[in-house]
CSV table of N, CA and C in Angstrom, one decimal:
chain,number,residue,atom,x,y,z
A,1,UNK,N,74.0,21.4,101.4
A,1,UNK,CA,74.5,20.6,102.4
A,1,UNK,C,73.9,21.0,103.8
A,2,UNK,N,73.4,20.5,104.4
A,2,UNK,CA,72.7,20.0,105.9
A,2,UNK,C,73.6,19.4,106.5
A,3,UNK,N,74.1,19.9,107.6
A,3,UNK,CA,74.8,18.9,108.7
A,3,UNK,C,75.5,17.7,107.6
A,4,UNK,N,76.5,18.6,106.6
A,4,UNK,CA,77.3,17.5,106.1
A,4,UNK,C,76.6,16.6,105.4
A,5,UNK,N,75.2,16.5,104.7
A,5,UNK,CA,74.7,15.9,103.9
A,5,UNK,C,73.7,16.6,103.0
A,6,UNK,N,74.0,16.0,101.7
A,6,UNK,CA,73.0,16.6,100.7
A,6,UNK,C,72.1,15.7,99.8
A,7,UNK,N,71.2,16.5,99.0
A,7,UNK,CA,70.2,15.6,98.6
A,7,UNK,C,70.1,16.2,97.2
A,8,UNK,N,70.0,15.1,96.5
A,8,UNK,CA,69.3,15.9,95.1
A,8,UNK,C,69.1,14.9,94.5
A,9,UNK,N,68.2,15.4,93.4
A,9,UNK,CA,67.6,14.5,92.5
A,9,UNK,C,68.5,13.9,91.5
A,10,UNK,N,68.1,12.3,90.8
A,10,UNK,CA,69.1,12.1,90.1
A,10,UNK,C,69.2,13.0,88.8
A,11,UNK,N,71.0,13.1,88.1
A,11,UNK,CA,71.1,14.0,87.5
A,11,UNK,C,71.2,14.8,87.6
A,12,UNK,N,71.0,16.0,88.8
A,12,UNK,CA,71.3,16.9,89.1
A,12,UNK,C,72.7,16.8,89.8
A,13,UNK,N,73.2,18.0,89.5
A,13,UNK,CA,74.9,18.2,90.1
A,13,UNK,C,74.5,19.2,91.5
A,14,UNK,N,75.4,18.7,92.4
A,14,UNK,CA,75.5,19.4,93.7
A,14,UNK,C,76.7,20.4,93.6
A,15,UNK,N,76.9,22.0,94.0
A,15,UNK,CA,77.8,22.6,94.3
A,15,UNK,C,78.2,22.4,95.8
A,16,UNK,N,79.8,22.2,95.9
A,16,UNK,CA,80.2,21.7,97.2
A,16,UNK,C,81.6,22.9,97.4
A,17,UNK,N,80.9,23.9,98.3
A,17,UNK,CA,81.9,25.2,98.4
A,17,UNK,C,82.8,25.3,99.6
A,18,UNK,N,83.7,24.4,99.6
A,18,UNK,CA,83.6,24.8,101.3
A,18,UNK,C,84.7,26.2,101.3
A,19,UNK,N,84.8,26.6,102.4
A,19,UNK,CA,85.4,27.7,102.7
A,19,UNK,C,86.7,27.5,103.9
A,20,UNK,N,87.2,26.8,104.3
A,20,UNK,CA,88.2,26.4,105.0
A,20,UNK,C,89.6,25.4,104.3
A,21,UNK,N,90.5,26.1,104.1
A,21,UNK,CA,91.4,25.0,103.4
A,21,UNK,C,91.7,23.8,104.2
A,22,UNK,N,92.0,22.9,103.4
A,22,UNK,CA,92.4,21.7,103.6
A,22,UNK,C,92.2,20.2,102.8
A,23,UNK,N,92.7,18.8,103.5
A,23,UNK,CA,92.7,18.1,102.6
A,23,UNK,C,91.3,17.3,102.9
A,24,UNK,N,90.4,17.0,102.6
A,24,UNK,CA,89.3,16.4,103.2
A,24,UNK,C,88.4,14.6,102.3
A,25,UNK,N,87.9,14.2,102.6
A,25,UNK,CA,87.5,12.7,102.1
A,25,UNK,C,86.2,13.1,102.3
A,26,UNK,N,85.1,13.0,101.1
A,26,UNK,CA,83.6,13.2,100.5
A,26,UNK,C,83.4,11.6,100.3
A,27,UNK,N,82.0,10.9,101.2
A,27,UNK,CA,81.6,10.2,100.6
A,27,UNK,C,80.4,10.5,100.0
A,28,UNK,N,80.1,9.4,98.8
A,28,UNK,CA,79.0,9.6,98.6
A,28,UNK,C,78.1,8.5,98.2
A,29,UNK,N,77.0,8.8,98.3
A,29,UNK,CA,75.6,7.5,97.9
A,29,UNK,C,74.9,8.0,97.0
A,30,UNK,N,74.5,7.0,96.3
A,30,UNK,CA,73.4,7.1,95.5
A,30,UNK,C,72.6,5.8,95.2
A,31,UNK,N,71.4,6.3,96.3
A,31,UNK,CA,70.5,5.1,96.8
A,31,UNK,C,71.3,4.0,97.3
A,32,UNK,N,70.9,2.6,96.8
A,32,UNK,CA,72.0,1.7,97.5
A,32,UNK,C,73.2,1.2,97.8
A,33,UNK,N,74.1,2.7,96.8
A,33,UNK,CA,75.3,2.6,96.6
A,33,UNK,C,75.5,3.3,97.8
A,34,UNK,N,76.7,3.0,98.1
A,34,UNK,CA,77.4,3.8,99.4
A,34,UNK,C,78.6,4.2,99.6
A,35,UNK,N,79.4,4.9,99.7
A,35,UNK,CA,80.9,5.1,99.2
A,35,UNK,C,81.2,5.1,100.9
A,36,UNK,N,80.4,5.1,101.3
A,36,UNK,CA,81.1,5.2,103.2
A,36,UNK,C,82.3,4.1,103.4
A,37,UNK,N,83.3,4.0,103.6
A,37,UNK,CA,84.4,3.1,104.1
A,37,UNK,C,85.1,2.5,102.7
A,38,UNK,N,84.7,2.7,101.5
A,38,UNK,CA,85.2,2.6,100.0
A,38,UNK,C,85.4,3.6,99.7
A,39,UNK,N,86.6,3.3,99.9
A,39,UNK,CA,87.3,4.4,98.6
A,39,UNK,C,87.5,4.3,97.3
A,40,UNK,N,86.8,3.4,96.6
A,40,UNK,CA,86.8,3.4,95.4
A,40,UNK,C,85.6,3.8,94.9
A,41,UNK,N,84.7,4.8,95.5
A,41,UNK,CA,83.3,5.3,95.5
A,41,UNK,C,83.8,6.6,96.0
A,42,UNK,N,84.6,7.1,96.9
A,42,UNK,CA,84.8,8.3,97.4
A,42,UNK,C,85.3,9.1,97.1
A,43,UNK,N,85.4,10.3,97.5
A,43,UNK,CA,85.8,11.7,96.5
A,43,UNK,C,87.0,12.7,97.5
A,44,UNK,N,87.8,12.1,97.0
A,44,UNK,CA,89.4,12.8,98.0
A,44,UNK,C,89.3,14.4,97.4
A,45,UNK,N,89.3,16.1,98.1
A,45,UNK,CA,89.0,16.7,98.0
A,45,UNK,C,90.7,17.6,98.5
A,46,UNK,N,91.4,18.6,97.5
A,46,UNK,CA,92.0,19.6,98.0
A,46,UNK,C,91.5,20.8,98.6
A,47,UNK,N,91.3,21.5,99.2
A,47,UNK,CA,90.5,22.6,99.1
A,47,UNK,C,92.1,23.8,99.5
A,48,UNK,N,92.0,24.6,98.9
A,48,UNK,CA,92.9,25.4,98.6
A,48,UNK,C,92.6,26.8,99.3
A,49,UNK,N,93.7,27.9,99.4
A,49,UNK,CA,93.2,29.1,100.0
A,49,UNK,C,92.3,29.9,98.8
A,50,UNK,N,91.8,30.8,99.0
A,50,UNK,CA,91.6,31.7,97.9
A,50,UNK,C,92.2,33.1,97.5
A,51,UNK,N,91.9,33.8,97.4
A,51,UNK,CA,92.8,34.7,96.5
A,51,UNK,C,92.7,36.4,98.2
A,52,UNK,N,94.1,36.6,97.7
A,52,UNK,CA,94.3,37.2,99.1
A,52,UNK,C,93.2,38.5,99.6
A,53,UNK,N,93.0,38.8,100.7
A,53,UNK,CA,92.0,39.8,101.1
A,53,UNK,C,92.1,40.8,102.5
A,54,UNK,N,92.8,39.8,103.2
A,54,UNK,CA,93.1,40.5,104.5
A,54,UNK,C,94.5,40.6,105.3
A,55,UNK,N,94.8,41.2,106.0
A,55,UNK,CA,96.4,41.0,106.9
A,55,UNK,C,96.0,40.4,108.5
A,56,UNK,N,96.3,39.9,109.2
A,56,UNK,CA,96.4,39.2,110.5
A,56,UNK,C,97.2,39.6,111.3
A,57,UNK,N,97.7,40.0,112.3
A,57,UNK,CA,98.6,39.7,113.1
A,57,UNK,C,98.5,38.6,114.2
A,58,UNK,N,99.5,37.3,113.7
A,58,UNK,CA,99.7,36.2,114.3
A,58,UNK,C,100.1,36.3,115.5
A,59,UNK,N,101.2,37.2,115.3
A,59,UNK,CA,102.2,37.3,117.2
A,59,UNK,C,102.0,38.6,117.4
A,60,UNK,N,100.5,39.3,118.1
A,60,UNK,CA,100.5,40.7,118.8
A,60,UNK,C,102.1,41.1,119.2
A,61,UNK,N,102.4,42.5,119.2
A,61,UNK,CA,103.7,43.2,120.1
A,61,UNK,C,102.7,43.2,121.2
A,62,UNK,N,103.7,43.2,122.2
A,62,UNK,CA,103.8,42.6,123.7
A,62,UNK,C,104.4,43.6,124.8
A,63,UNK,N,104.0,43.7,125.7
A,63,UNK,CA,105.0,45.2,126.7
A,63,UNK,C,106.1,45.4,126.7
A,64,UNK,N,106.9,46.2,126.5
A,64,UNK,CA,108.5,46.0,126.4
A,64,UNK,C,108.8,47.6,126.8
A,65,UNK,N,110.1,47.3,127.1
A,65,UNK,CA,111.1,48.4,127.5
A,65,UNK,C,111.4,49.1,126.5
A,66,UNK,N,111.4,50.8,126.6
A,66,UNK,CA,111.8,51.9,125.5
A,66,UNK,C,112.8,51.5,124.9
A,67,UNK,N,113.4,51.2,123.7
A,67,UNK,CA,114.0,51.5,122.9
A,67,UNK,C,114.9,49.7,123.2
A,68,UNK,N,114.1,48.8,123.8
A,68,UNK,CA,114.5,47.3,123.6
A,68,UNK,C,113.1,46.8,122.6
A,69,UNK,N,113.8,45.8,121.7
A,69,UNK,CA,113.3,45.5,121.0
A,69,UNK,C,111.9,44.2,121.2
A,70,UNK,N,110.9,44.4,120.8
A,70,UNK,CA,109.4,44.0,121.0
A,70,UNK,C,109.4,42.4,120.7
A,71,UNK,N,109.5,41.9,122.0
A,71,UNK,CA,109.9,40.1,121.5
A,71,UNK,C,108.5,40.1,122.7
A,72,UNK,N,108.0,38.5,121.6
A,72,UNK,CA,108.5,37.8,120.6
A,72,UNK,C,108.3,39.4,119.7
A,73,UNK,N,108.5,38.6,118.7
A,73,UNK,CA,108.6,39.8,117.5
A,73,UNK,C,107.0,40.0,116.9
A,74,UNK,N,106.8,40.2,116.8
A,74,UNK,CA,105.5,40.6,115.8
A,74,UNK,C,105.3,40.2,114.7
A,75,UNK,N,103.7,39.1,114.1
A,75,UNK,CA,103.9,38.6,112.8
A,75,UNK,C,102.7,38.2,112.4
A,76,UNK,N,102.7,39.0,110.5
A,76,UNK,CA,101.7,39.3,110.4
A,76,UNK,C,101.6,38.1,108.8
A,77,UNK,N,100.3,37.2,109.3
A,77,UNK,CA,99.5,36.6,108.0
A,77,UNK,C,98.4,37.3,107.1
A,78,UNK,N,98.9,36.6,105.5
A,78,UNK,CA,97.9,37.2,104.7
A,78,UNK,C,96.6,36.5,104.6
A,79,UNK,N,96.0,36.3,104.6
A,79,UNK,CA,94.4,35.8,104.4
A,79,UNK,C,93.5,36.3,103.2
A,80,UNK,N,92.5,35.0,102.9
A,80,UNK,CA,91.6,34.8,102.3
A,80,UNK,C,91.2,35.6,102.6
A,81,UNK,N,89.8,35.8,102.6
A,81,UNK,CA,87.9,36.1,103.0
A,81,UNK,C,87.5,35.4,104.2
A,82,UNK,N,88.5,34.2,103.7
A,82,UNK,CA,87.7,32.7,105.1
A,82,UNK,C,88.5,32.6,106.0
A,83,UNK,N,89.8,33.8,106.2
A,83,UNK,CA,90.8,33.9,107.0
A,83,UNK,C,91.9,32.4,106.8
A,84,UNK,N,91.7,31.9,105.7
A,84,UNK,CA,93.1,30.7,105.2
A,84,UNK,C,94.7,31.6,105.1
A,85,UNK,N,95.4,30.9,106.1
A,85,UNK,CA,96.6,31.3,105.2
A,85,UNK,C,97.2,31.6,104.3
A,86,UNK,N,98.1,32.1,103.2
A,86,UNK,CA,97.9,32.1,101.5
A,86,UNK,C,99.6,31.5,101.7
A,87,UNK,N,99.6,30.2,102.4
A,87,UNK,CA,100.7,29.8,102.3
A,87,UNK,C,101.6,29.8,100.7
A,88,UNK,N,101.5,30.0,100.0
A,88,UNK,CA,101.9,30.2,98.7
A,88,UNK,C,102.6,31.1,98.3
A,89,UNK,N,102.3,32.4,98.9
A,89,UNK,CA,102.6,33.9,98.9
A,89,UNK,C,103.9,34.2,99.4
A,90,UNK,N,105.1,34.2,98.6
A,90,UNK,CA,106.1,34.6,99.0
A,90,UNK,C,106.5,35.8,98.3
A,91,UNK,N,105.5,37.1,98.0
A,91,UNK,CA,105.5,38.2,97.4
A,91,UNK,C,105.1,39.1,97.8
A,92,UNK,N,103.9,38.7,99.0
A,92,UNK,CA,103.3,40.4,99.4
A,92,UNK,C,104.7,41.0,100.1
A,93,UNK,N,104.7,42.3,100.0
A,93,UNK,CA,105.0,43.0,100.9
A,93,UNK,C,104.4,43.8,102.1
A,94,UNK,N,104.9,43.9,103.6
A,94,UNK,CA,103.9,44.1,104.2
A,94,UNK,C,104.3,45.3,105.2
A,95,UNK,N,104.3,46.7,105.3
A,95,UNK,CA,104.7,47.3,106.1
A,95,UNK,C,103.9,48.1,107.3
A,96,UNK,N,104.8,47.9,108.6
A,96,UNK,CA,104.4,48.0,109.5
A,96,UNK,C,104.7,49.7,110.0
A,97,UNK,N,103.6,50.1,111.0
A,97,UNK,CA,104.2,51.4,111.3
A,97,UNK,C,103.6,51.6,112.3
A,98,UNK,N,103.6,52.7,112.9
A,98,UNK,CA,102.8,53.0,114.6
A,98,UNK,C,101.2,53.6,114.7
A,99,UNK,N,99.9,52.6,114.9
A,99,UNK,CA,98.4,53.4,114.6
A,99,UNK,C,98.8,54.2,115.7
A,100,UNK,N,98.2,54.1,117.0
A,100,UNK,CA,97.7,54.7,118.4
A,100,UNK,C,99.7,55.3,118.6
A,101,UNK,N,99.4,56.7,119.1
A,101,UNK,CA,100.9,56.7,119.4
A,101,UNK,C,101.2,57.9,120.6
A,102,UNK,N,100.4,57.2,121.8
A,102,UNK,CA,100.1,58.0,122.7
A,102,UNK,C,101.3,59.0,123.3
A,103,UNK,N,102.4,58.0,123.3
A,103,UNK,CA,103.7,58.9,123.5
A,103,UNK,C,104.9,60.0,122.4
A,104,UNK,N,104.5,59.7,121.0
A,104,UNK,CA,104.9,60.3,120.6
A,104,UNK,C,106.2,59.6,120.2
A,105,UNK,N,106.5,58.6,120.1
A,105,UNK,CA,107.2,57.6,119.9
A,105,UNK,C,107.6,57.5,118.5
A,106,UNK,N,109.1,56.9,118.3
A,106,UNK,CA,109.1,56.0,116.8
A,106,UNK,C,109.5,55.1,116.7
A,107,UNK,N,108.7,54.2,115.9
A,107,UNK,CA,109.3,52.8,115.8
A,107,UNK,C,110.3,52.5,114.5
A,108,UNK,N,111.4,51.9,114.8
A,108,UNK,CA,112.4,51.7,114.3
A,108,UNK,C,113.0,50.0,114.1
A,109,UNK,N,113.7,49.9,113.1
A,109,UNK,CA,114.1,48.8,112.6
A,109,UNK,C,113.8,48.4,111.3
A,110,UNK,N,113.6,47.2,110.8
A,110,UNK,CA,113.0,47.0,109.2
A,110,UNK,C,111.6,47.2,109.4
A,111,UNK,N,111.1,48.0,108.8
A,111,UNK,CA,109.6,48.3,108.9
A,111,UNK,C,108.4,47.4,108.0
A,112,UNK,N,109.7,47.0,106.8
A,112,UNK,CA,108.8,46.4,105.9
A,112,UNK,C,109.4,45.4,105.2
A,113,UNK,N,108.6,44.0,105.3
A,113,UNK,CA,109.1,43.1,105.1
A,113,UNK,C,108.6,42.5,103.9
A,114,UNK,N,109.3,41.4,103.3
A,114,UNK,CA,108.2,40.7,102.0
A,114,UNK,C,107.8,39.2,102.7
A,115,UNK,N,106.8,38.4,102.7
A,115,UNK,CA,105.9,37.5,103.1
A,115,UNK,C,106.8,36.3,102.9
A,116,UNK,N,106.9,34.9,103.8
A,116,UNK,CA,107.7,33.9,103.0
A,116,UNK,C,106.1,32.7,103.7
A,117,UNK,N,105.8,31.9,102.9
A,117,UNK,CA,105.0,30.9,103.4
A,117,UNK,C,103.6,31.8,103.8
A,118,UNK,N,103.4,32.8,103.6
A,118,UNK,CA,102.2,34.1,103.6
A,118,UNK,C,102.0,34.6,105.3
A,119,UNK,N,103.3,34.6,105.8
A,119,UNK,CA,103.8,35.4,106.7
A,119,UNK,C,105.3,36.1,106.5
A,120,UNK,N,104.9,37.4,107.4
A,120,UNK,CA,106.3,37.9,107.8
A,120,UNK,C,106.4,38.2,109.5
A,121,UNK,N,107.6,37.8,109.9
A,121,UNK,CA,107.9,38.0,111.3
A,121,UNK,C,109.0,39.5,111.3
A,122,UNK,N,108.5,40.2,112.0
A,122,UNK,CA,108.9,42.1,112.2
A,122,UNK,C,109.8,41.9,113.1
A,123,UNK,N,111.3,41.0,113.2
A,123,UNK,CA,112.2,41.4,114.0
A,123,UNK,C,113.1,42.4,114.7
A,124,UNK,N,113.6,42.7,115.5
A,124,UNK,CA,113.8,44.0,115.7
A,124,UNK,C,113.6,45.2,115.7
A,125,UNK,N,112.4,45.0,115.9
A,125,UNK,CA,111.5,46.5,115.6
A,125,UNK,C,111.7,46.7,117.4
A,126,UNK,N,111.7,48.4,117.7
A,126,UNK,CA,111.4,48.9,119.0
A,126,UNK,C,110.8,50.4,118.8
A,127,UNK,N,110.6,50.5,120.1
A,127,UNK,CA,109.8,52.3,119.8
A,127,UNK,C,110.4,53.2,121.3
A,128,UNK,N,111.0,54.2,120.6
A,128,UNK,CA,111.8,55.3,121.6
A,128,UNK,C,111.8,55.7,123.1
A,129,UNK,N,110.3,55.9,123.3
A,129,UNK,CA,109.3,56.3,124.0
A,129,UNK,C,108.3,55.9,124.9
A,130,UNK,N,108.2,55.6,126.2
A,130,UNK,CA,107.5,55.0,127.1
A,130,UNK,C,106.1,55.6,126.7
A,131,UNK,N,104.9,55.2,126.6
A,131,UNK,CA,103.5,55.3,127.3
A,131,UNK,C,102.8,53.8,127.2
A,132,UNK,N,101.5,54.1,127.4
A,132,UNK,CA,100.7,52.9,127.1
A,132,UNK,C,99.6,53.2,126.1
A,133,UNK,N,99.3,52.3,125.3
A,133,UNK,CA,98.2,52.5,124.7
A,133,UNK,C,98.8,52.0,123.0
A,134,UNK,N,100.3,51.9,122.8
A,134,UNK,CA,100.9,51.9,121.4
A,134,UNK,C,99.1,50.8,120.8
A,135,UNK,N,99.7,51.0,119.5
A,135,UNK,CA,99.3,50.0,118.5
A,135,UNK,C,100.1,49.7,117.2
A,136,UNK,N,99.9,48.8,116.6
A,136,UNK,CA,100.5,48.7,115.5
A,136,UNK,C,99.5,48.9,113.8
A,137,UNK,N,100.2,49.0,113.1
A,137,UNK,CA,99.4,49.0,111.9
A,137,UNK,C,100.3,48.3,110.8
A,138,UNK,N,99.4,46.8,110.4
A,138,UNK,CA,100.3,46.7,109.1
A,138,UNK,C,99.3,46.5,107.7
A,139,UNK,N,99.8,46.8,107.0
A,139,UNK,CA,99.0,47.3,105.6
A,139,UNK,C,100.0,46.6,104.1
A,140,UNK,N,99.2,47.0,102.8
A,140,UNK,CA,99.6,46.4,101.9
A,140,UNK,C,98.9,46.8,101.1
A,141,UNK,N,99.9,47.4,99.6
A,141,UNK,CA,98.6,47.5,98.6
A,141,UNK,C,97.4,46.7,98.1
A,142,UNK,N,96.3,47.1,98.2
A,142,UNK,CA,94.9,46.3,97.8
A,142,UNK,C,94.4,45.3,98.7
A,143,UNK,N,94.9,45.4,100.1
A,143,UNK,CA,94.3,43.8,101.1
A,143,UNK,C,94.0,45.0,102.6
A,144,UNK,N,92.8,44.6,102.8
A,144,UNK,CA,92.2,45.6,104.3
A,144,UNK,C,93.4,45.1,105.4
A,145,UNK,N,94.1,46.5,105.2
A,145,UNK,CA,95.1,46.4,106.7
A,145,UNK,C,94.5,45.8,108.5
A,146,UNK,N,95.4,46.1,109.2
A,146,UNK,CA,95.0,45.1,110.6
A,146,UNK,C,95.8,46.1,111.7
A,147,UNK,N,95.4,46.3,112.3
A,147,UNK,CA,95.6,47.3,113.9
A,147,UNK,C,96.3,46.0,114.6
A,148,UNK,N,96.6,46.0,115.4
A,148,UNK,CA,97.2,45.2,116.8
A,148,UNK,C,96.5,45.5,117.5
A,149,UNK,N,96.6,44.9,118.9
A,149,UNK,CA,96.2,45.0,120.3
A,149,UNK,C,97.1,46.5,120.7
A,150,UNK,N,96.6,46.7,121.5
A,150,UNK,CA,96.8,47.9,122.1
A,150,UNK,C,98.6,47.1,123.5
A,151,UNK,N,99.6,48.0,123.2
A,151,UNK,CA,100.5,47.3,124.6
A,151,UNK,C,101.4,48.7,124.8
A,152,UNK,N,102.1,48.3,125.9
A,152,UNK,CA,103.0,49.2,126.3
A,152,UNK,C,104.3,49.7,126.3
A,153,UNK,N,104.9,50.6,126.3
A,153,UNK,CA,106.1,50.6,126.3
A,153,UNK,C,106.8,51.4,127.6
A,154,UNK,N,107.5,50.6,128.5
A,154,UNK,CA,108.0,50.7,129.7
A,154,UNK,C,109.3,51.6,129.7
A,155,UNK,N,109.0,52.5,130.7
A,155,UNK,CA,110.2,53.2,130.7
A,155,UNK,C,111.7,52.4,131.8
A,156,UNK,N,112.4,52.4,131.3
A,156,UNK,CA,113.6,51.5,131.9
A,156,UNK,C,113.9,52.1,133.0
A,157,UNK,N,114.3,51.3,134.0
A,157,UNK,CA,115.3,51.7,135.2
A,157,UNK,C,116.1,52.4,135.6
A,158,UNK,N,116.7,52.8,134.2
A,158,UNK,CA,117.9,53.9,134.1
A,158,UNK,C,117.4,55.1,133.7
A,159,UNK,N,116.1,55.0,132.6
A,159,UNK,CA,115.6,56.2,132.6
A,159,UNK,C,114.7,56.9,133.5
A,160,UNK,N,114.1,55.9,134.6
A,160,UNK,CA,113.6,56.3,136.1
A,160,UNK,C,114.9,56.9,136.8
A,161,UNK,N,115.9,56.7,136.8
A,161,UNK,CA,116.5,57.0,137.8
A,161,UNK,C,117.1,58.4,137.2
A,162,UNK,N,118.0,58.2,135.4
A,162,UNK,CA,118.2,59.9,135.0
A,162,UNK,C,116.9,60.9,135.3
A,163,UNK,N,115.7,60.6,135.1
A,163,UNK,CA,114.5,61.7,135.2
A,163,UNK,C,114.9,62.1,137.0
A,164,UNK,N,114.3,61.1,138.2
A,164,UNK,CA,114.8,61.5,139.1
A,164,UNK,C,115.3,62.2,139.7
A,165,UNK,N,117.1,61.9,138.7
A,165,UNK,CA,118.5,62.8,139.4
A,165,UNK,C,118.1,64.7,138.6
A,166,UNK,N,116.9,64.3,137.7
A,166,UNK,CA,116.6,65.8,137.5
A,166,UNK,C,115.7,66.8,138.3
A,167,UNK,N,115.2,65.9,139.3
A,167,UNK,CA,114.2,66.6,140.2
A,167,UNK,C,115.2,67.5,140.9
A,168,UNK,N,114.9,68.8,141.5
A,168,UNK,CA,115.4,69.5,142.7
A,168,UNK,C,115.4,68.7,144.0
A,169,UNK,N,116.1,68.1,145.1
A,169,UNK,CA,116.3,67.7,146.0
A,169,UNK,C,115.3,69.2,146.9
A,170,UNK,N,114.8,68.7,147.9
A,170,UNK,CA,113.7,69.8,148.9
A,170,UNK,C,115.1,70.5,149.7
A,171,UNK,N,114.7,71.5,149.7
A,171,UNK,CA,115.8,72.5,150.9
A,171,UNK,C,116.1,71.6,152.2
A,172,UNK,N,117.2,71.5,152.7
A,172,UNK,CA,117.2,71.3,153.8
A,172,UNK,C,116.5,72.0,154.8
A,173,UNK,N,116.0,71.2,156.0
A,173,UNK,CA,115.2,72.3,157.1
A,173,UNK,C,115.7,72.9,158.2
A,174,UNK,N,115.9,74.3,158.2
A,174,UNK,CA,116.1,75.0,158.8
A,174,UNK,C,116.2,74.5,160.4
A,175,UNK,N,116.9,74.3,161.6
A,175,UNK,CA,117.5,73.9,162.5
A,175,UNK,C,117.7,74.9,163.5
């Protein structure tokens, strides 16, 4: 296939691979036959995911406050080779845990979910500890795991102000 069209001699069979799911409409000719605008010449095609390979995360974690929980939530697709959803897959299991962990942090909540429609969404998850740089990691027996974006975790208003009230106050000046 060229730009969506192929050629072959009569008799010969064409392989037609595509790699993106979906539902699609093949016409075809042969010589002064033409299946363009007949559908009773044309070739209605499923194309389906293939067999699972990779993890995604759909909704990156996002900056949030220490120990508030990381909304939206975080949510990770299983994938083909050709990155297809494996909408079918209501069986992987997929657990999440902390790559980059500049603060020393832990993330907490359900860590590991099972897949419905070949996602899971990581509700409630938070992490203890302010820095920047978190990442995430989610993995799965036998499918190449997936890092997240790099985000932050904000130290709250209340915890600025407890650290503060720990500073020593300066001497008063002598008068």
């Amino acid at each position: 296939f060229t730009d969506g069209v192929a050629n072959a001699s009569p008799g010969t069979a064409l392989t037609f691979a595509p790699k993106k799911a979906a539902s699609i409409s093949l016409d075809v000719s042969d010589g002064i036959k033409d299946s363009t605008g007949d559908s009773s010449h044309g070739l209605a095609l499923t194309v389906n995911h293939g067999v699972a390979n990779n993890l995604h995360f759909v909704q990156q974690p996002t900056d949030t406050n220490a120990g508030e929980n990381i909304t939206p939530s975080p949510a990770v697709e299983v994938r083909d080779a050709w990155n297809n959803i494996r909408t079918n897959d209501s069986a992987t299991s997929i657990t999440l845990s902390i790559g980059n962990n500049p603060g020393g942090g832990t993330l907490s909540g359900t860590l590991t979910k099972i897949v419905s429609g070949g996602m899971a969404t990581f509700n409630g998850l938070y992490i203890n500890k302010d820095s920047t740089g978190y990442t995430l990691s989610a993995q799965t027996v036998g499918l190449t795991s997936v890092t997240s974006q790099a985000f932050n975790i904000i130290r709250t208003a209340s915890e600025s102000q407890s650290s503060n009230s720990l500073i020593p106050s300066p001497p008063a000046p002598d008068l």
